[in-house]
XYZ file of C-alpha atoms in Angstrom:
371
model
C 26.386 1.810 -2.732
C 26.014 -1.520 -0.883
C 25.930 -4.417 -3.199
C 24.219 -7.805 -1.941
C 27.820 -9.271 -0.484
C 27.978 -6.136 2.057
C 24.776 -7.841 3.735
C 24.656 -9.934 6.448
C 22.440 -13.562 5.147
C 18.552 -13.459 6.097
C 18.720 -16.327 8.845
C 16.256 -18.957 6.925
C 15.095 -20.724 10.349
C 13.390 -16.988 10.740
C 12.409 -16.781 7.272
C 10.578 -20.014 7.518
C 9.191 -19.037 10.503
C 7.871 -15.341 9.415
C 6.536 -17.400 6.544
C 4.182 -19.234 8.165
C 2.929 -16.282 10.403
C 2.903 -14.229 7.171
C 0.002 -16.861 4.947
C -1.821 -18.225 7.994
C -4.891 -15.764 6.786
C -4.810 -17.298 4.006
C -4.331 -21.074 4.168
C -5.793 -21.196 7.528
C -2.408 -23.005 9.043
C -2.283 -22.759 12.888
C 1.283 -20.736 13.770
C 1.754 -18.696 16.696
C 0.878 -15.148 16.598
C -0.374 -12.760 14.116
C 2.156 -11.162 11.492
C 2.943 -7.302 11.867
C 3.379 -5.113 8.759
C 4.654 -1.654 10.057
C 4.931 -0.850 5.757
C 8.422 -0.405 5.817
C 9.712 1.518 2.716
C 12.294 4.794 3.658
C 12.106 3.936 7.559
C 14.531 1.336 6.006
C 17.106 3.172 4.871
C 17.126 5.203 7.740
C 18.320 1.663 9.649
C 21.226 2.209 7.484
C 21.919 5.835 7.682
C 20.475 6.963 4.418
C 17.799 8.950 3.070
C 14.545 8.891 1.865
C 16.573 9.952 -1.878
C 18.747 7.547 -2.166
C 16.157 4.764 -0.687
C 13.985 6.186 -3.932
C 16.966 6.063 -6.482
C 18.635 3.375 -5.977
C 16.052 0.639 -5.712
C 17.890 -2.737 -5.866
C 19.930 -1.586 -2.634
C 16.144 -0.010 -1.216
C 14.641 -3.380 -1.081
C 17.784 -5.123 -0.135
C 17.563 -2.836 3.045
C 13.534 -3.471 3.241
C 14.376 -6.997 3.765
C 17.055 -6.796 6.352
C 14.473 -4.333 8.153
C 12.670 -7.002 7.995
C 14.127 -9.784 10.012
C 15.384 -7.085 12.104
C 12.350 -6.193 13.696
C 10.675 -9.133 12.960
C 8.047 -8.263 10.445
C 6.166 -9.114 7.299
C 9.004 -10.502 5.538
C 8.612 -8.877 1.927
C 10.312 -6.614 -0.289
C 8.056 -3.641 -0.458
C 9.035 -1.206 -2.638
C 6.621 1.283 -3.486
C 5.953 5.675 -3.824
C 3.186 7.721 -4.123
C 3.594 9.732 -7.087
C 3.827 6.640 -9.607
C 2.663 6.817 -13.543
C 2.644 10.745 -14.189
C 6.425 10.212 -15.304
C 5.099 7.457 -17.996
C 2.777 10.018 -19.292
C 5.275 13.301 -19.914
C 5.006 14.759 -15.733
C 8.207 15.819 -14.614
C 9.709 14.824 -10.888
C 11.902 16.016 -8.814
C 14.052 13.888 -6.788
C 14.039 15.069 -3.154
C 16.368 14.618 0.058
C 14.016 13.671 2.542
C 11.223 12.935 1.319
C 9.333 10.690 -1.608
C 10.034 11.786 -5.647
C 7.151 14.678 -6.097
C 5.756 15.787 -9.017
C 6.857 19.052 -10.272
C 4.605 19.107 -13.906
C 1.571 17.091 -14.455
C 0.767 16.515 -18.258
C -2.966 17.287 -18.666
C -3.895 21.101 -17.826
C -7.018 21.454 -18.993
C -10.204 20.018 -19.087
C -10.341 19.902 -22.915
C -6.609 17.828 -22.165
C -8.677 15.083 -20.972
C -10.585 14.016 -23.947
C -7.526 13.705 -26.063
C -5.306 11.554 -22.907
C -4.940 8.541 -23.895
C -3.866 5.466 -21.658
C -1.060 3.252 -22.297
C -1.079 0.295 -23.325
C 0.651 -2.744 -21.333
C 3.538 -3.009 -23.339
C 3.920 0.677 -23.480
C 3.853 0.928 -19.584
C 6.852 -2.376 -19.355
C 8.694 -0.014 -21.226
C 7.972 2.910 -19.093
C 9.621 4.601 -15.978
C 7.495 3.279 -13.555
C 7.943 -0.365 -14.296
C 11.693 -0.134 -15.003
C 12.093 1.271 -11.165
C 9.486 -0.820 -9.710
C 11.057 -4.358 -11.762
C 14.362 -3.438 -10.651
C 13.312 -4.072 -6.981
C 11.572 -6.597 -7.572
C 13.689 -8.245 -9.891
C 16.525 -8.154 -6.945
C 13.972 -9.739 -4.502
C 13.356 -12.615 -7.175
C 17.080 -12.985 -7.401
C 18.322 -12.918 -3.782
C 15.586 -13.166 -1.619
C 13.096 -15.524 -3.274
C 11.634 -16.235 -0.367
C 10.809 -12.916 0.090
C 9.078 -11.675 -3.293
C 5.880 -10.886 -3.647
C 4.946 -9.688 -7.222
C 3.269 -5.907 -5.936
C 1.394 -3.167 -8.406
C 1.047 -0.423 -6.604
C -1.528 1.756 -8.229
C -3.610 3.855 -5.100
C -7.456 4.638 -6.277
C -8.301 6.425 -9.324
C -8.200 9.648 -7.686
C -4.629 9.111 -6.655
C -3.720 8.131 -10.163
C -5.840 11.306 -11.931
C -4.002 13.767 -9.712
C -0.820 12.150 -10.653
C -2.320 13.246 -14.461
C -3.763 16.882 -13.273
C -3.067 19.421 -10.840
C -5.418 17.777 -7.548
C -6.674 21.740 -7.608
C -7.827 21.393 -11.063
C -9.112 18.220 -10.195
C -11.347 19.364 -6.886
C -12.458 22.315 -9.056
C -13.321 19.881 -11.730
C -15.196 18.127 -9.471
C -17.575 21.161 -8.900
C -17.936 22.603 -11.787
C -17.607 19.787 -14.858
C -17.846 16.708 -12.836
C -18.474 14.100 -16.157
C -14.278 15.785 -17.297
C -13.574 13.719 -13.340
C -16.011 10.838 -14.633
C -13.512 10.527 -17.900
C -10.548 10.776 -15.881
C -11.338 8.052 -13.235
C -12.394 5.834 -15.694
C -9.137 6.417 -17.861
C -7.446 5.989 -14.631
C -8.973 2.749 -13.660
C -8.301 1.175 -17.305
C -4.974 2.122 -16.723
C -4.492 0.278 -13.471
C -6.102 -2.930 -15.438
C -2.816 -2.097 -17.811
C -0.665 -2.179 -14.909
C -1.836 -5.000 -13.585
C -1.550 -7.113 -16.584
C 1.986 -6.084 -17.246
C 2.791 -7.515 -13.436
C 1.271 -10.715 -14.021
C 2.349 -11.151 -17.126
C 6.010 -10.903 -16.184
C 5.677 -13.029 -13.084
C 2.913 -15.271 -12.980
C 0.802 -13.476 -10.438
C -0.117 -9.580 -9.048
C -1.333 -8.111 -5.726
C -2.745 -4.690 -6.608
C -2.640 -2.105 -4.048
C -5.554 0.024 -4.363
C -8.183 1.733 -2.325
C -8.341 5.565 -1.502
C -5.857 7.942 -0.282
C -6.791 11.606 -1.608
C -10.648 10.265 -1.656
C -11.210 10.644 2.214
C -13.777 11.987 4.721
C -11.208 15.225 5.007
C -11.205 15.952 1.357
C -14.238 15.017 -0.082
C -17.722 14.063 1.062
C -19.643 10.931 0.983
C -21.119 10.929 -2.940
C -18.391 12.119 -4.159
C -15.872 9.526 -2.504
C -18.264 6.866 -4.803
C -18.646 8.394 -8.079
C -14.738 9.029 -8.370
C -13.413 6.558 -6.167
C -15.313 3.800 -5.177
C -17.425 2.711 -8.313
C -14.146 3.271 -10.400
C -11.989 1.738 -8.675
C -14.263 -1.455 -7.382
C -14.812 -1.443 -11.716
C -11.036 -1.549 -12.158
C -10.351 -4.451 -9.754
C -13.311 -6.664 -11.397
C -11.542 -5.795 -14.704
C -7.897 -7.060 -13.401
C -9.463 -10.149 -11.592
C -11.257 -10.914 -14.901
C -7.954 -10.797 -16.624
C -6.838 -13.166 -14.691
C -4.330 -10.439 -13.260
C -4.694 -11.215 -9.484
C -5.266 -12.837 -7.252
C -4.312 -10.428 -4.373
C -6.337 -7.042 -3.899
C -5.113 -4.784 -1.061
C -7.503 -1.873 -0.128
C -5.361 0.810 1.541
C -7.724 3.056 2.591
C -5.724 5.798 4.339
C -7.233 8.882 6.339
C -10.730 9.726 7.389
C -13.493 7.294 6.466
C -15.999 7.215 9.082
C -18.690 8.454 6.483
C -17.942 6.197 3.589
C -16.134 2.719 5.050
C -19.473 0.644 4.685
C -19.718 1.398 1.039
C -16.186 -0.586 0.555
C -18.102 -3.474 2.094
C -19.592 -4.135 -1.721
C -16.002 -3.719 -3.180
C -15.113 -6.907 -4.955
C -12.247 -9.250 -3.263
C -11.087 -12.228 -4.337
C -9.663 -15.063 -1.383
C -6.659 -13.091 -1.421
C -8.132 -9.807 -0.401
C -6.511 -7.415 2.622
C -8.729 -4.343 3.598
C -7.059 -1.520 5.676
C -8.674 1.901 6.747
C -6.954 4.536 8.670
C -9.089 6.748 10.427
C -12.659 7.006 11.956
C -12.595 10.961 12.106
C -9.397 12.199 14.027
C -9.044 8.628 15.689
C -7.635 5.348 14.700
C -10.103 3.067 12.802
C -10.963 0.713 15.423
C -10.194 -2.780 14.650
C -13.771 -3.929 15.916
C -15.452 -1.965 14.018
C -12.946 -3.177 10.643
C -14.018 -6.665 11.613
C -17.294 -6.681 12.255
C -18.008 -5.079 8.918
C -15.196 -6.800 6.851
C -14.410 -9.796 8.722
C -16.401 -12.391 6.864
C -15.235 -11.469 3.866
C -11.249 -10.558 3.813
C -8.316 -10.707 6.052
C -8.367 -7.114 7.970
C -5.268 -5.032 8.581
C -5.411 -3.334 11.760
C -3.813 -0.262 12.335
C -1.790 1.683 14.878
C -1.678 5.649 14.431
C 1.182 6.602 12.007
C 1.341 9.840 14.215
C 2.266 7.870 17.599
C 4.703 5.358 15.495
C 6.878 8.764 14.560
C 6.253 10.958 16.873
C 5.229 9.193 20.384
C 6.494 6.882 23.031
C 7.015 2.940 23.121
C 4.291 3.126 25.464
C 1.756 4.858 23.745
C 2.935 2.554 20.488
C 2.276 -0.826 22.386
C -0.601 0.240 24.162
C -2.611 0.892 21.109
C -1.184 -1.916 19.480
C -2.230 -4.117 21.706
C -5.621 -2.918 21.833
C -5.735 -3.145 18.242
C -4.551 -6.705 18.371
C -6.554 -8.149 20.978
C -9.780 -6.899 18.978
C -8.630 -8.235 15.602
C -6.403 -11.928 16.602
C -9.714 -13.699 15.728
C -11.193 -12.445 12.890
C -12.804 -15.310 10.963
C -10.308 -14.232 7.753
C -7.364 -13.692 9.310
C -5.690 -10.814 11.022
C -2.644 -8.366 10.751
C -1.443 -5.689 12.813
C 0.608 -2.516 11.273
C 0.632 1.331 11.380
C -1.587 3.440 9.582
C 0.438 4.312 6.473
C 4.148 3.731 5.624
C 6.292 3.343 8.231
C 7.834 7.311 8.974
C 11.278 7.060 7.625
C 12.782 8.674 10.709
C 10.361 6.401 13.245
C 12.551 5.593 16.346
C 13.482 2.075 16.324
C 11.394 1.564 19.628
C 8.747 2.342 18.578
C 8.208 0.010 15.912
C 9.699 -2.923 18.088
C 6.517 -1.836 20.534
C 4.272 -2.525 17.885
C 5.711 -5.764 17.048
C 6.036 -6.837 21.037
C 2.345 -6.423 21.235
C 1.855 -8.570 18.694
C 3.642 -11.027 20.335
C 2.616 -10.477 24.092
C -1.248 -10.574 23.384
C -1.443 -12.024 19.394
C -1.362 -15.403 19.822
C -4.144 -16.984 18.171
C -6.854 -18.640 19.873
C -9.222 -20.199 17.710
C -6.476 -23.182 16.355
């Protein structure tokens, strides 16, 4: 372990700096460039020759080595700390802590259809007192403490879908979907009430939320375009008018990984408030292109442009900074604001590189132009 002496001080001339770049979406203050988000979670600990394990079991040192990512490469300067396979623990799932990898779920606690009928969601005060929110206040409990500067008060919930396979097996689920579709209607909807839950619990405890939402398993490569808005869409755009209603905003950040190219114009109608990010992965086997993300989103929210995950882990600076600054050029002006960053999370083992290309092209061609 690595408690908060054995790191070196965040220098606060950058921090101010990052700042700025970070809210100029939002409170439409000229600064330099656009921000980069690369979503650093694991890719963190790898900096400091961990593991995607411990970075997931020991989350007070996790986001202490988010942050120093952080100024390191010169990013977003926030302490994410965030997994996939939240809330089936808080409901009787089982997970197993892996090596390399994210925790997985081993048992889910609803195997039948009949199951779902009798579910029942917890409440807010049940889920403070849950697994989930232990872990994820921890983190962000640290970041409050010794990097104030860097907290931002994150739910991170996925869609509906992602939260009712965290419930059922997803193969029970898809069959579900085929053959007793209104047992998926009950599920999503328990699912979305939950994430109002969540929500509250957040903003209760510090004054404000940003829910991360969208559609993950509800893509263009798992399910088709009807689907993707009875279980997904019209649940989940439901859920997020519940939590800004409860007054459990004000930030809403659609991460809409994978395929979308049949389904993305349908999120145009999803409800933001000023504080709204939208993010979509892929237009078929390609990169969404950020043109395309502004032109239909740009009015209305700041849009998160993306460079393929794949190329971040897998290819060369070049191909990194090329696309990035592709990407970049396209989005710099969006009327909303703009900000560049990979697909999905950051690969834990991502060569260093390659996600200092992604942040150079932010710099060499991101400099705003309409200040």
């Amino acid at each position: 372990m690595m408690p908060a002496k054995d790191y070196a001080p965040i220098d606060q001339n950058w921090l101010e700096d990052a700042g700025n770049l970070w809210t100029t979406p939002w409170v439409d203050k000229p600064s330099e460039r656009v921000i980069v988000d690369p979503i650093i979670l694991s890719h963190a600990a790898s900096l400091f020759r961990k593991n995607a394990g411990y970075f997931y079991q020991n989350p007070d040192e996790a986001v202490r080595m988010v942050c120093a990512a952080c100024e390191l490469y010169d990013v977003t300067p926030v302490g994410h700390y965030l997994y996939a396979d939240y809330w089936g623990l808080d409901y009787g799932a089982e997970i197993k802590m892996q090596t390399n990898s994210p925790p997985g779920i081993t048992k889910r606690p609803i195997k039948t259809a009949e199951d779902v009928d009798n579910f029942e969601v917890l409440g807010t005060d049940e889920l403070v007192k849950g697994p989930t929110l232990t872990t994820h206040y921890k983190a962000l409990d640290t970041v409050l403490e010794e990097y104030p500067k860097m907290f931002a008060p994150i739910t991170q919930l996925g869609g509906t879908m992602e939260v009712a396979t965290n419930w059922a097996a997803i193969e029970d689920v898809f069959m579900w979907m085929i053959t007793e579709p209104e047992v998926v209607d009950k599920l999503c909807t328990k699912a979305g009430d939950h994430m109002v839950n969540a929500c509250r619990a957040t903003a209760e405890r510090y004054g404000a939320n940003v829910m991360i939402t969208g559609s993950v398993i509800a893509s263009g490569d798992l399910m088709d375009r009807e689907q993707i808005k009875r279980f997904s869409f019209q649940p989940v755009s439901r859920a997020v008018r519940k939590v800004l209603n409860a007054g459990a905003g004000p930030g809403v950040y659609y991460h809409l990984c994978g395929n979308h190219t049949d389904d993305f114009e349908m999120w145009k109608d999803a409800p933001m408030s000023p504080f709204t990010i939208m993010q979509i992965g892929y237009d078929g086997q390609n990169i969404f292109p950020t043109s395309k993300l502004v032109e239909n989103f740009g009015d209305r929210c700041t849009c998160f442009g993306t460079v393929d995950t794949k190329i971040v882990d897998r290819g060369t600076p070049a191909q990194v900074y090329e696309q990035a600054r592709d990407q970049v050029i396209a989005g710099k002006d969006s009327p909303r604001g703009f900000i560049l960053g990979t697909a999905c999370e950051c690969p834990t083992n991502a060569p260093p590189v390659n996600v200092h290309a992604l942040v150079k092209a932010a710099k060499d061609f991101g400099k705003y132009e309409k200040f």
